[in-house]
XYZ file of C-alpha atoms in Angstrom:
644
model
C -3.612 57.089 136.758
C -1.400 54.469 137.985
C 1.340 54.906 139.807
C 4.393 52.129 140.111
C 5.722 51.551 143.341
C 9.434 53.414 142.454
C 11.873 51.698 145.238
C 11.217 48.391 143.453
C 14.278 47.800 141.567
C 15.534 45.576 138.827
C 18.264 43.489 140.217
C 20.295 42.804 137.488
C 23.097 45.553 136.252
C 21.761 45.914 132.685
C 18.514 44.923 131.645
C 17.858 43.385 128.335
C 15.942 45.091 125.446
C 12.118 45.450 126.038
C 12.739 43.716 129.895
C 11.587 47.223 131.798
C 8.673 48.204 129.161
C 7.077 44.494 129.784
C 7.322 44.685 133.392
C 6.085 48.151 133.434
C 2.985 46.667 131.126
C 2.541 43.499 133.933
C 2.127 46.375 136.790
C -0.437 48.395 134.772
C -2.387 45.265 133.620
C -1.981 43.489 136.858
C -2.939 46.040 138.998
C -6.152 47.024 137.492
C -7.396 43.346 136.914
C -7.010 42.857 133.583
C -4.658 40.205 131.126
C -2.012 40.138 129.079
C -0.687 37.123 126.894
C 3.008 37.384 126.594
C 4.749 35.913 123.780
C 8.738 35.642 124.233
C 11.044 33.028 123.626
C 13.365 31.141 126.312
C 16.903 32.732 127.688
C 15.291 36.234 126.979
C 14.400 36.767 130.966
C 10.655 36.841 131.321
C 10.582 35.426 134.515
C 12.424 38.288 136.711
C 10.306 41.038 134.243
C 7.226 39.654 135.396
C 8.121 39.179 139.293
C 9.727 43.125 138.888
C 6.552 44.269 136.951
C 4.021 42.430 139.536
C 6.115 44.573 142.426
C 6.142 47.311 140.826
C 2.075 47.389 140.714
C 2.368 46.485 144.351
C 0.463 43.372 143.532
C -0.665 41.962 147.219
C -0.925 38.210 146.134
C 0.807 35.928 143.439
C 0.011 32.455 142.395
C 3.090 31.629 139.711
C 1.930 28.644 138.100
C 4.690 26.364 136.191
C 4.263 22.425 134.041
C 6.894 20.711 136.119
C 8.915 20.609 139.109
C 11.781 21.481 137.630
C 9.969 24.824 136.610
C 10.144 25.819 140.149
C 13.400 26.591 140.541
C 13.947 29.214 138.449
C 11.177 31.396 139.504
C 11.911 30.508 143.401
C 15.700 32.359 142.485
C 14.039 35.333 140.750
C 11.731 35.905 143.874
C 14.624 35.332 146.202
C 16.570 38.452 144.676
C 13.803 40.357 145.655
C 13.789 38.807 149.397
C 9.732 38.296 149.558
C 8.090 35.693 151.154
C 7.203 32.399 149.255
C 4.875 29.491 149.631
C 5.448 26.266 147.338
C 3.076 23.833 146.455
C 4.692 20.767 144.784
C 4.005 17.294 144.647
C 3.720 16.139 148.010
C 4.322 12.832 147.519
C 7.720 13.916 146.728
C 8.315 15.524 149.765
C 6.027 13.555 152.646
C 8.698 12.460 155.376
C 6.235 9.200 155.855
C 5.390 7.790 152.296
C 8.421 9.267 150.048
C 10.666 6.736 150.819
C 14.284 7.417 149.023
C 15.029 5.453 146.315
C 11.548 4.001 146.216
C 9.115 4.437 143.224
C 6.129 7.176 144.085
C 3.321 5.936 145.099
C -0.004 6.483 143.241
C -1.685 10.043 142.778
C -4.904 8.456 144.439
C -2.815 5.952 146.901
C -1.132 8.895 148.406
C -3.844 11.362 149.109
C -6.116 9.287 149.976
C -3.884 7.552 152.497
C -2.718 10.892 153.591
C -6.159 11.710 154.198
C -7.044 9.076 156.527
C -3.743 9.376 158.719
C -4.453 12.938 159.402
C -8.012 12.609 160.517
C -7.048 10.021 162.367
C -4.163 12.304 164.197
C -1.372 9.313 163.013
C 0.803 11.560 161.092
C 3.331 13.807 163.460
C 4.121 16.231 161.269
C 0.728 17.594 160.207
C -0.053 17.370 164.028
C 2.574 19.515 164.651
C 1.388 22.199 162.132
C -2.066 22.444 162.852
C -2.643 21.002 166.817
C 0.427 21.924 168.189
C 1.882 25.495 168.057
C 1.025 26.551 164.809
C 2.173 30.020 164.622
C 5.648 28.916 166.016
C 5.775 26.131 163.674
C 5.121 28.781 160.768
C 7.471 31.195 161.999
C 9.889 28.765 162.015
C 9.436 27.479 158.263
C 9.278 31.312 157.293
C 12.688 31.691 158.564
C 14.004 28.283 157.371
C 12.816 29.109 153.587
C 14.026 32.900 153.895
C 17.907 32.024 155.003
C 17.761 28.585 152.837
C 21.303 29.113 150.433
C 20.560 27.007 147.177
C 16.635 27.685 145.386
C 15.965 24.213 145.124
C 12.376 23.418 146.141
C 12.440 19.813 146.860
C 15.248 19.791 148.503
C 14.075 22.699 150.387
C 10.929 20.889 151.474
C 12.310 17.746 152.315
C 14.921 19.418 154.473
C 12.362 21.271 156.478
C 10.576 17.812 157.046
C 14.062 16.580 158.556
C 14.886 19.478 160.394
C 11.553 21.075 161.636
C 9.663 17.841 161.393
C 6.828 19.440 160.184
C 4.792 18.835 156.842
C 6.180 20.615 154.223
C 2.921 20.756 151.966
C 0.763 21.665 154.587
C 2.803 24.298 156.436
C 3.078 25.593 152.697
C -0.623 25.804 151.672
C -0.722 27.421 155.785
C 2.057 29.850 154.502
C 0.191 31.188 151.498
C -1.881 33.367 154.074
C 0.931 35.802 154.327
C 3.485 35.224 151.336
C 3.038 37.703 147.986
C 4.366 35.099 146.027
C 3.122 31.075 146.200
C 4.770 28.847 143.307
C 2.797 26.198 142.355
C 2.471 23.340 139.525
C -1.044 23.463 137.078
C -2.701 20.930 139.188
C -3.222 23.138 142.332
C -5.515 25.290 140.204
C -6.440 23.100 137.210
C -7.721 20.179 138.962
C -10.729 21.013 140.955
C -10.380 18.420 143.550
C -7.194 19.791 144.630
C -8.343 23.385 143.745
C -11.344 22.946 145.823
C -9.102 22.367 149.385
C -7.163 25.965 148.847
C -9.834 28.130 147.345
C -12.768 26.983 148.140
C -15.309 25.236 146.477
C -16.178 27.748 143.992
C -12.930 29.290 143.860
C -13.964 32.378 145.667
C -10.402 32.805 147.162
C -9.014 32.753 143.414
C -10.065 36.212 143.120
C -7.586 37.683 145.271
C -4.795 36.322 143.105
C -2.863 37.739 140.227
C -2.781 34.328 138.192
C 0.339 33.960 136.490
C 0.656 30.923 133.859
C 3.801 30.270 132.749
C 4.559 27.497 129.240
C 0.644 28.721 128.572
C 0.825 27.276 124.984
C 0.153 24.058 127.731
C -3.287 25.210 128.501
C -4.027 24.003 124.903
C -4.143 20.021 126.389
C -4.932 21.308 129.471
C -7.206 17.987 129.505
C -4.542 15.999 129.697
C -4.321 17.219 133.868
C -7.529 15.849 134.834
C -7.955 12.493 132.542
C -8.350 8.983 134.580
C -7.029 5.275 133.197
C -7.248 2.349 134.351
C -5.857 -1.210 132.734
C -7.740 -4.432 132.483
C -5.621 -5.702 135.030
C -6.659 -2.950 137.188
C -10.149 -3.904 137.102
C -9.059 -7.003 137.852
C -7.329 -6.308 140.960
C -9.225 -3.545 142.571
C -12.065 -6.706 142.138
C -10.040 -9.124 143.855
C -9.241 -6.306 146.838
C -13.143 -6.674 147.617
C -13.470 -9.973 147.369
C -10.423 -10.319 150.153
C -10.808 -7.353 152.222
C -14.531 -6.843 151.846
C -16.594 -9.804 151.283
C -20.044 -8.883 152.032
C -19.663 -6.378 149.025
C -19.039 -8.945 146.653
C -21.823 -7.384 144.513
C -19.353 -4.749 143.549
C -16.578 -7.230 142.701
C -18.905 -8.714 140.635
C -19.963 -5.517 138.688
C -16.114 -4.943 138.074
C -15.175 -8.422 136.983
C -18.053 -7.781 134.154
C -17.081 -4.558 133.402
C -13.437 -6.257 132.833
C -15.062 -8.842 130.465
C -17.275 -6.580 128.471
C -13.918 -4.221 127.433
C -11.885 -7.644 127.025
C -13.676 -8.389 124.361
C -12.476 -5.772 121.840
C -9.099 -7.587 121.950
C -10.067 -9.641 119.225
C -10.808 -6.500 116.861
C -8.374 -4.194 115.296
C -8.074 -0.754 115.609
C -5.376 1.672 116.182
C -5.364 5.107 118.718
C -8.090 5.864 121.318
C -11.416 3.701 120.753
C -14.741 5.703 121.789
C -16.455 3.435 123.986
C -19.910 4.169 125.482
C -19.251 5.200 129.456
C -23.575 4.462 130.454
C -23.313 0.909 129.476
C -19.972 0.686 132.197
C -22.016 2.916 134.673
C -25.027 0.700 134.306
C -22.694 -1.968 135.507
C -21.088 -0.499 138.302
C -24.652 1.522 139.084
C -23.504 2.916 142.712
C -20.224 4.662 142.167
C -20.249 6.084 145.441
C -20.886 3.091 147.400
C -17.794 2.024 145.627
C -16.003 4.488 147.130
C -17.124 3.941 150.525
C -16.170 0.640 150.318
C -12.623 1.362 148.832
C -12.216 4.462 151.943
C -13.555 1.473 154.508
C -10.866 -1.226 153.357
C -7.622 1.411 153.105
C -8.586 2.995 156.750
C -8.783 -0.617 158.060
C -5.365 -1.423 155.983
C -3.841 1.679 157.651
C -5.054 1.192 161.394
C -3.794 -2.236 160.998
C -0.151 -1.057 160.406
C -0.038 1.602 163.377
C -1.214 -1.326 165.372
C 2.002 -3.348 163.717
C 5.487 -2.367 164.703
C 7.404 -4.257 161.881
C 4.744 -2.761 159.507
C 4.437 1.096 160.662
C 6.178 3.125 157.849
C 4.486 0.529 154.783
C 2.210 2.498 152.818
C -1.265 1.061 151.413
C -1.509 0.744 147.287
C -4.962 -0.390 146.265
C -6.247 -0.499 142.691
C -9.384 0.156 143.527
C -8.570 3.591 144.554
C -7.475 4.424 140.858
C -11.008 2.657 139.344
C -12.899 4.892 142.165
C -11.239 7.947 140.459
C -12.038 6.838 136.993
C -15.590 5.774 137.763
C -16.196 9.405 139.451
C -14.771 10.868 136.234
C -17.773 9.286 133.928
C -20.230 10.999 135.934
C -19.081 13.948 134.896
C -21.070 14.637 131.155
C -17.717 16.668 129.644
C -15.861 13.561 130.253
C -15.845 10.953 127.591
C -14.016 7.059 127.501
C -11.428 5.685 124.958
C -9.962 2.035 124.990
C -6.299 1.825 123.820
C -4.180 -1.349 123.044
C -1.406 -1.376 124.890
C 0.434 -4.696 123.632
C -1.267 -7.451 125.182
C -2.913 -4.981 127.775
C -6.034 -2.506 126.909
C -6.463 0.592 128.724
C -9.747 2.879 129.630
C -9.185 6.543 129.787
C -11.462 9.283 130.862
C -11.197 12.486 129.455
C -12.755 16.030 128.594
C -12.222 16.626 124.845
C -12.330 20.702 125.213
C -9.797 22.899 127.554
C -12.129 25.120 128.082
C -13.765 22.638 130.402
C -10.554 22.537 132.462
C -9.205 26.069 132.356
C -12.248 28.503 131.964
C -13.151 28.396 135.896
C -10.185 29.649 137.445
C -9.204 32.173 134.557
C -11.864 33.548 134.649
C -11.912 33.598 138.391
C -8.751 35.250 138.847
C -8.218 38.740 139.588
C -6.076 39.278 137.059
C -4.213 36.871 134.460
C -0.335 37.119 133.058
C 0.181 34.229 130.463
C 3.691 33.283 129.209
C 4.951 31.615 126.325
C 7.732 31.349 123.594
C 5.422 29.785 121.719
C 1.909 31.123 121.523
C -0.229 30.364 118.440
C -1.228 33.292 115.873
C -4.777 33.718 116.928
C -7.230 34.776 119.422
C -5.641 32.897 122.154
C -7.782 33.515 125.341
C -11.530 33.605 123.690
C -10.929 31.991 120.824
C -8.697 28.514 121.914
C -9.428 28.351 125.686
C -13.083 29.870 125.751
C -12.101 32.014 128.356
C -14.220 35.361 128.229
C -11.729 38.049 129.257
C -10.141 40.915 127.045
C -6.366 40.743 127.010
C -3.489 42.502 125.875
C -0.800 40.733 123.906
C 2.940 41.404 124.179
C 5.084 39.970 121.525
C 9.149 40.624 122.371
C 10.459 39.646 119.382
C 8.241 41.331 117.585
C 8.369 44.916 119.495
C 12.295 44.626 119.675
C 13.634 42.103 117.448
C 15.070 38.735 117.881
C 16.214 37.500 121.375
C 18.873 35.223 120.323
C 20.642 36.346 117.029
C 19.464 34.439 113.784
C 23.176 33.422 113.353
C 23.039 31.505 116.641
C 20.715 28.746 114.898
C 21.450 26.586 111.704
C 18.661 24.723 110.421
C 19.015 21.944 107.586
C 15.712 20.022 106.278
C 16.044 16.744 104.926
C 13.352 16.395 102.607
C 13.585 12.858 101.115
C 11.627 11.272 103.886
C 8.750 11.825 105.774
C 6.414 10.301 108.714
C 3.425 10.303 106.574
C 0.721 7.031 107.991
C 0.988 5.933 104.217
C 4.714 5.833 104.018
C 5.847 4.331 107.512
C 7.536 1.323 105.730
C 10.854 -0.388 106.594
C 12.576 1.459 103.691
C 11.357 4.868 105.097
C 12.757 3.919 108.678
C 16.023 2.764 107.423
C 16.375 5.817 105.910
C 15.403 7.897 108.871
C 18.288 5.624 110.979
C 20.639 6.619 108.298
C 20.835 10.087 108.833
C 20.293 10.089 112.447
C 23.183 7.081 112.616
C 25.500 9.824 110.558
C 24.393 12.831 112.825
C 25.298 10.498 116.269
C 28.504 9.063 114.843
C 29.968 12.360 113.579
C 28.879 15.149 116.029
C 30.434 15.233 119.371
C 28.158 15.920 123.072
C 24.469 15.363 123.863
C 21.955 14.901 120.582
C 18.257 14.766 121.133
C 15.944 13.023 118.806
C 12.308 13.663 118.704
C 10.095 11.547 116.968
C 5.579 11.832 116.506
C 5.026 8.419 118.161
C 6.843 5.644 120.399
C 5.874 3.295 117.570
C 8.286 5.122 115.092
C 10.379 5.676 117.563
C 10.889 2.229 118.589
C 10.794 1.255 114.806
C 13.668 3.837 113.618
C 15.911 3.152 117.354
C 15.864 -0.655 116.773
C 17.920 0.136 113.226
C 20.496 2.229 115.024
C 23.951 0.689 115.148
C 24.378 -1.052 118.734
C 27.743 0.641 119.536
C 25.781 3.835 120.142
C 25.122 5.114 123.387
C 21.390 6.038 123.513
C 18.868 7.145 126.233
C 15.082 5.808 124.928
C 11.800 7.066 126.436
C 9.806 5.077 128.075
C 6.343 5.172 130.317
C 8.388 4.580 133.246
C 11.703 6.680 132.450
C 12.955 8.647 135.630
C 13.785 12.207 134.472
C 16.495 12.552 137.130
C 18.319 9.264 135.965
C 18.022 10.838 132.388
C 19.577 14.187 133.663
C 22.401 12.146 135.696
C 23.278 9.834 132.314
C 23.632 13.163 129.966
C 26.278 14.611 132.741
C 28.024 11.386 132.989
C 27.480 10.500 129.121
C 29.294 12.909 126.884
C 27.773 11.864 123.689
C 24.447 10.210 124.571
C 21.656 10.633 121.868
C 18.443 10.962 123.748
C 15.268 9.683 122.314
C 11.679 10.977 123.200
C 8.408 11.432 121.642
C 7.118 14.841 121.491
C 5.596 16.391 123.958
C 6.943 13.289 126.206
C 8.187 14.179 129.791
C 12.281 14.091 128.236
C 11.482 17.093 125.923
C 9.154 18.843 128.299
C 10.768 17.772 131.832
C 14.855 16.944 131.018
C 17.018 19.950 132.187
C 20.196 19.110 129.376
C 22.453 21.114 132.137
C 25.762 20.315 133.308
C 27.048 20.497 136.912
C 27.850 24.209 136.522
C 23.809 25.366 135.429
C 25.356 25.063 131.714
C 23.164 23.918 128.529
C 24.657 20.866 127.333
C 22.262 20.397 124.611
C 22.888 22.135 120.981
C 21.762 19.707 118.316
C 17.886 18.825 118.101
C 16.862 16.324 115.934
C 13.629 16.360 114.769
C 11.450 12.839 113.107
C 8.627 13.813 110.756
C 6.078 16.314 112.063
C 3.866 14.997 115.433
C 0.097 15.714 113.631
C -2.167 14.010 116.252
C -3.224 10.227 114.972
C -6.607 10.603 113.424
C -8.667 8.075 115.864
C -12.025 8.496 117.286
C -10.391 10.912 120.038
C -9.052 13.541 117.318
C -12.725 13.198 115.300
C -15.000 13.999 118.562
C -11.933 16.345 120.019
C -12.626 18.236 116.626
C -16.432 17.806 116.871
C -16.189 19.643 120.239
C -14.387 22.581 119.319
C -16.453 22.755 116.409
C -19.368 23.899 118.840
C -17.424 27.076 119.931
C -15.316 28.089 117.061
C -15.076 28.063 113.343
C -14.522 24.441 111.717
C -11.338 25.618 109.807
C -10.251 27.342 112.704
C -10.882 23.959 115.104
C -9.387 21.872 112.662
C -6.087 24.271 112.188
C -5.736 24.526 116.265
C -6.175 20.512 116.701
C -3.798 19.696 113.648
C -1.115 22.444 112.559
C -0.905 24.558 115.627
C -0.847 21.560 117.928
C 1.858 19.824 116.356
C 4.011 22.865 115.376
C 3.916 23.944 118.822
C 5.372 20.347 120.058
C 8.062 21.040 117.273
C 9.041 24.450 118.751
C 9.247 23.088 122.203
C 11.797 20.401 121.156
C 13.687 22.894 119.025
C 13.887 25.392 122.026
C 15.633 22.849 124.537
C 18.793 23.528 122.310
C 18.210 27.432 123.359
C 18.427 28.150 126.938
C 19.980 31.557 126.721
C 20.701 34.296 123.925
C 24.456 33.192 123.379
C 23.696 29.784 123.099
C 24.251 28.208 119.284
C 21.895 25.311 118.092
C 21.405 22.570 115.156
C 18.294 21.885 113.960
C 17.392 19.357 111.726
C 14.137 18.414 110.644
C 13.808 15.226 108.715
C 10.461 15.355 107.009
C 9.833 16.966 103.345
C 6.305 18.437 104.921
C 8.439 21.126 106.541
C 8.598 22.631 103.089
C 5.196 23.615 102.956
C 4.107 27.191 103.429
C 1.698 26.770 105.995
C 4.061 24.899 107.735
C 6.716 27.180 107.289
C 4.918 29.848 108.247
C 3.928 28.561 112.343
C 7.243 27.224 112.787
C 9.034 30.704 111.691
C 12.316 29.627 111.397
C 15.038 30.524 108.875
C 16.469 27.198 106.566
C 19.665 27.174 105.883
C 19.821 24.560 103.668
C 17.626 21.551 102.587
C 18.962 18.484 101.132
C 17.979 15.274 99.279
C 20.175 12.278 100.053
C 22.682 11.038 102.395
C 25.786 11.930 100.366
C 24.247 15.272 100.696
C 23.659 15.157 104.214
C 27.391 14.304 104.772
C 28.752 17.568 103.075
C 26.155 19.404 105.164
C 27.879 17.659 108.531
C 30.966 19.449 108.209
C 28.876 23.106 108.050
C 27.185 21.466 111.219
C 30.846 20.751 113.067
C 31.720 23.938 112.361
C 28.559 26.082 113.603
C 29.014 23.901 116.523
C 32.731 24.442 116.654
C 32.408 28.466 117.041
C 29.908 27.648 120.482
C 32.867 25.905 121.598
C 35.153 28.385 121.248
C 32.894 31.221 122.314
C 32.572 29.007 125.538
C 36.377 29.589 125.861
C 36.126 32.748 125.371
C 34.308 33.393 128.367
C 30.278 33.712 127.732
C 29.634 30.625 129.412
C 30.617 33.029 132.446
C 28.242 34.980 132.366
C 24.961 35.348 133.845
C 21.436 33.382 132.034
C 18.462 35.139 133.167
C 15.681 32.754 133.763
């Protein structure tokens, strides 16, 4: 029989319905080395059960895994009330004191490491010299203290700060740190991408074993291709060629192979087609032929590039870019026989991504590997979600909140209105059908006071429905290259800004709508059609592949309806960060009338209507619903405490 450890205590006055039973389910599970899938929806406080129930087993080691950045904070304050020790592993090109220059744009995923890489072996960089050839243990003892007495659980600020005031490397004391901290925090790609994975666990991922894996957002793991997939641009190929030819010359064989691999693809310009393009990666491999002599070469040039600037005084601090480092990546990717290449149009540019089709390709290692698995969601699929979507051959037990105790946030809270005389339907994207669309989102922006987020299936009918809005409105618009803190500055500064993102974009996954004060500023979601994937060549052999290890109907129902209903309850849920907020939701697409559409996205209509006029009646019910959060706000409830 198990027995809890008892002096562990829940740190908040009054725990919430069903908080003490989950945790006490996550120490029992946990402990012995089993799973549990947890279903329960945002503001209900799953984060602090789970760190309470993992102490309570008396859990040795925790890896907390989280989507974003921004994910990190809240867990880092939950683990603070308990006062145990922490790693973080973030982005380190965030936080490097050398090449995160303030104000300047990141560099590259493959720029940074691999520059990274070369100053350390070749002792240049101070700070990881300090952490690993100078007095380690002091150096750890010292970031050990820094992180324990650090006020405000922010992790990037905490990193960079204890680059500027220990001058040490924050990453790499971190990933040192994770020897003796319970708890390490870490983003998907420190276990999800095997190159990374590889450096802290070992190739295999032996060390994985000692770890309680803890997956938070794990409705994610779903696209969990989407972490590891490679692209390049025709104008990628095109420089990383020109880099040889200038910094390499007696390899102009491989310049070559690249400026014909760049011709080849060009040619599908001239045809039409719309989505991802399967393209045949052997006749692009036969090209190239010696992908690792490519990568030699690439290493060769950037070490030379980087020598050259320690050598320079008015260059030291410059970083190295090369495109070539991005086609090495790709090219490594279509050696791997899960992977598979699209082309995509991208105006007058064509891109070449690399991709697995199948999670289970991504995910099934280090699941598997773990010693025992907790996986969180508000929005986990009806289904068989470990075996049967991931592939991932473990028994589980599944924890539904709302289910074992009722709703979270009070039915009332949310008012829903469908608008069901337009749709996003392929066959009916016409001018008349956007104008439409405008119409009631125009009425919604001009009438309705604070932020307003609109969420539409594609940036092509986003772009198409935004360009008809009326130019006195003051709108945020999505974009490849949108910064997510600008966003989150405009919303505070902007006090009714209608935000505009494609689902499952980084503005509805990665945007905190907060105020100064930790507040949710958000309360009225606006939703465009319903985001079914596009049905190119990537859906068809994405299907195909599932098909191999699960039922057709099944495959089909995961890649089509689940998928996109789980984008739509993301969106909806940024209105509902805790259980007292109140939230609009409108949905302007007739398909939300179906039943088996009705039935994933399990939410109560309140009304549905037909027309404009209609729609303008059904403001005033909106004002008002919004008018009582207002007022409750007075009251006092924004006072009180949100448990993360």
């Amino acid at each position: 029989m198990l027995v809890l450890v008892e002096k562990v205590k829940f740190p908040y006055q009054q725990p919430r319905k069903g908080q003490v039973e989950l945790a006490e389910s996550i120490a029992k599970i946990s402990r012995g080395g089993g799973s549990i899938v947890v279903k329960a929806p945002t503001g209900y406080g799953k984060t602090i059960s789970v760190i309470y129930g993992l102490l309570l087993g008396g859990v040795e080691r925790v890896l907390y895994l989280v989507r974003t950045v921004n994910e990190i904070d809240p867990v880092l304050k939950e683990v603070k009330r308990f006062k145990e020790d922490f790693a973080i592993l973030i982005s380190a090109r965030r936080t490097c004191p050398l090449m995160a220059k303030p104000g300047a744009p990141l560099l590259p995923h493959e720029d940074f490491w691999r520059n990274c890489a070369i100053l350390r072996v070749k002792g240049l960089c101070e700070y990881y010299n300090r952490v690993t050839f100078g007095n380690p243990l002091n150096a750890l003892s010292k970031a050990v203290r820094y992180t324990r007495r650090y006020p405000i659980p922010r992790a990037l600020k905490m990193l960079r700060d204890m680059a500027e005031h220990l001058r040490v490397c924050p990453f790499f004391t971190m990933a040192k740190l994770m020897g003796g901290a319970r708890f390490t925090i870490a983003t998907y790609p420190y276990v999800f991408r095997a190159d990374i994975a590889k450096e802290l666990f070992g190739e295999d991922l032996e060390r994985l074993k000692d770890y309680v894996l803890v997956v938070d957002e794990a409705h994610s793991l779903l696209n969990a291709q989407s972490i590891v997939e490679r692209k390049v641009t025709l104008g990628d190929l095109a420089k990383a060629a020109a880099e040889i030819r200038r910094y390499s010359p007696q390899d102009v064989g491989l310049a070559v192979a690249l400026e014909k691999v760049r011709e080849d693809v060009a040619k599908l310009r001239r045809y039409k087609w719309s989505g991802l393009k399967a393209l045949d990666k052997s006749a692009i491999l036969a090209r190239i032929e010696h992908v690792d002599e490519l990568e030699r070469v690439e290493w060769r040039i950037r070490a030379n590039l980087l020598v050259h600037q320690t050598l320079t005084p008015q260059l030291w601090g410059s970083t190295v870019t090369l495109a070539l480092s991005k086609v090495v990546e790709w090219a490594k990717a279509m050696l791997d026989k899960e992977y598979h290449l699209f082309a995509q149009k991208e105006g007058e540019e064509l891109s070449l991504t690399v991709t697995p089709l199948d999670p289970m390709v991504v995910v099934k290692g280090p699941l598997e590997k773990a010693k025992a698995l907790v996986l969180l969601s508000g929005t986990i699929p009806p289904g068989d979600f470990l075996k049967g979507f991931l592939g991932v051959e473990r028994s589980y037990t599944y924890f539904d909140v709302e289910m074992l105790y009722g709703p979270v946030t009070p039915r009332s809270n949310m008012y829903t209105v469908v608008v069901a005389d337009v749709t996003s339907r392929y066959k009916d994207r016409t001018a008349a059908m956007y104008d439409r669309i405008a119409r009631y989102i125009t009425s919604v922006a001009e009438n309705v006071e604070g932020v307003k987020l609109a969420v539409y299936p594609s940036y092509e009918v986003m772009h198409s429905i935004v360009e008809r809005l009326p130019g006195k409105l003051d709108v945020i618009v999505e974009n490849p290259q949108t910064s997510l803190s600008d966003v989150e500055l405009a919303i505070m500064e902007e006090e009714h800004v209608l935000v505009n993102s494609v689902a499952g974009g980084k503005l509805v996954e990665g945007v905190e709508f907060m105020d100064y004060e930790g507040s949710n500023m958000l309360h009225l979601v606006i939703v465009v059609g319903i985001p079914y994937p596009q049905p190119d060549d990537y859906t068809k052999l994405r299907l195909e592949a599932l098909s191999k290890r699960m039922e057709p109907k099944e495959a089909n129902r995961l890649v089509y309806q689940i998928s996109a209903m789980i984008k739509v309850r993301q969106a909806l849920g940024r209105a509902i960060r805790s259980p007292e907020d109140k939230a609009v939701f409108i949905l302007l697409d007739d398909r939300y009338l179906r039943k088996d559409v009705k039935e994933l996205l399990s939410i109560k209509y309140d009304r549905v209507v037909t027309g404009i006029e209609d729609f303008k009646k059904t403001l005033e019910q909106i004002k008002k619903h919004l008018s009582q959060e207002q007022s409750q706000k007075t009251g006092g409830i924004e006072n009180q405490t949100t448990r993360s």
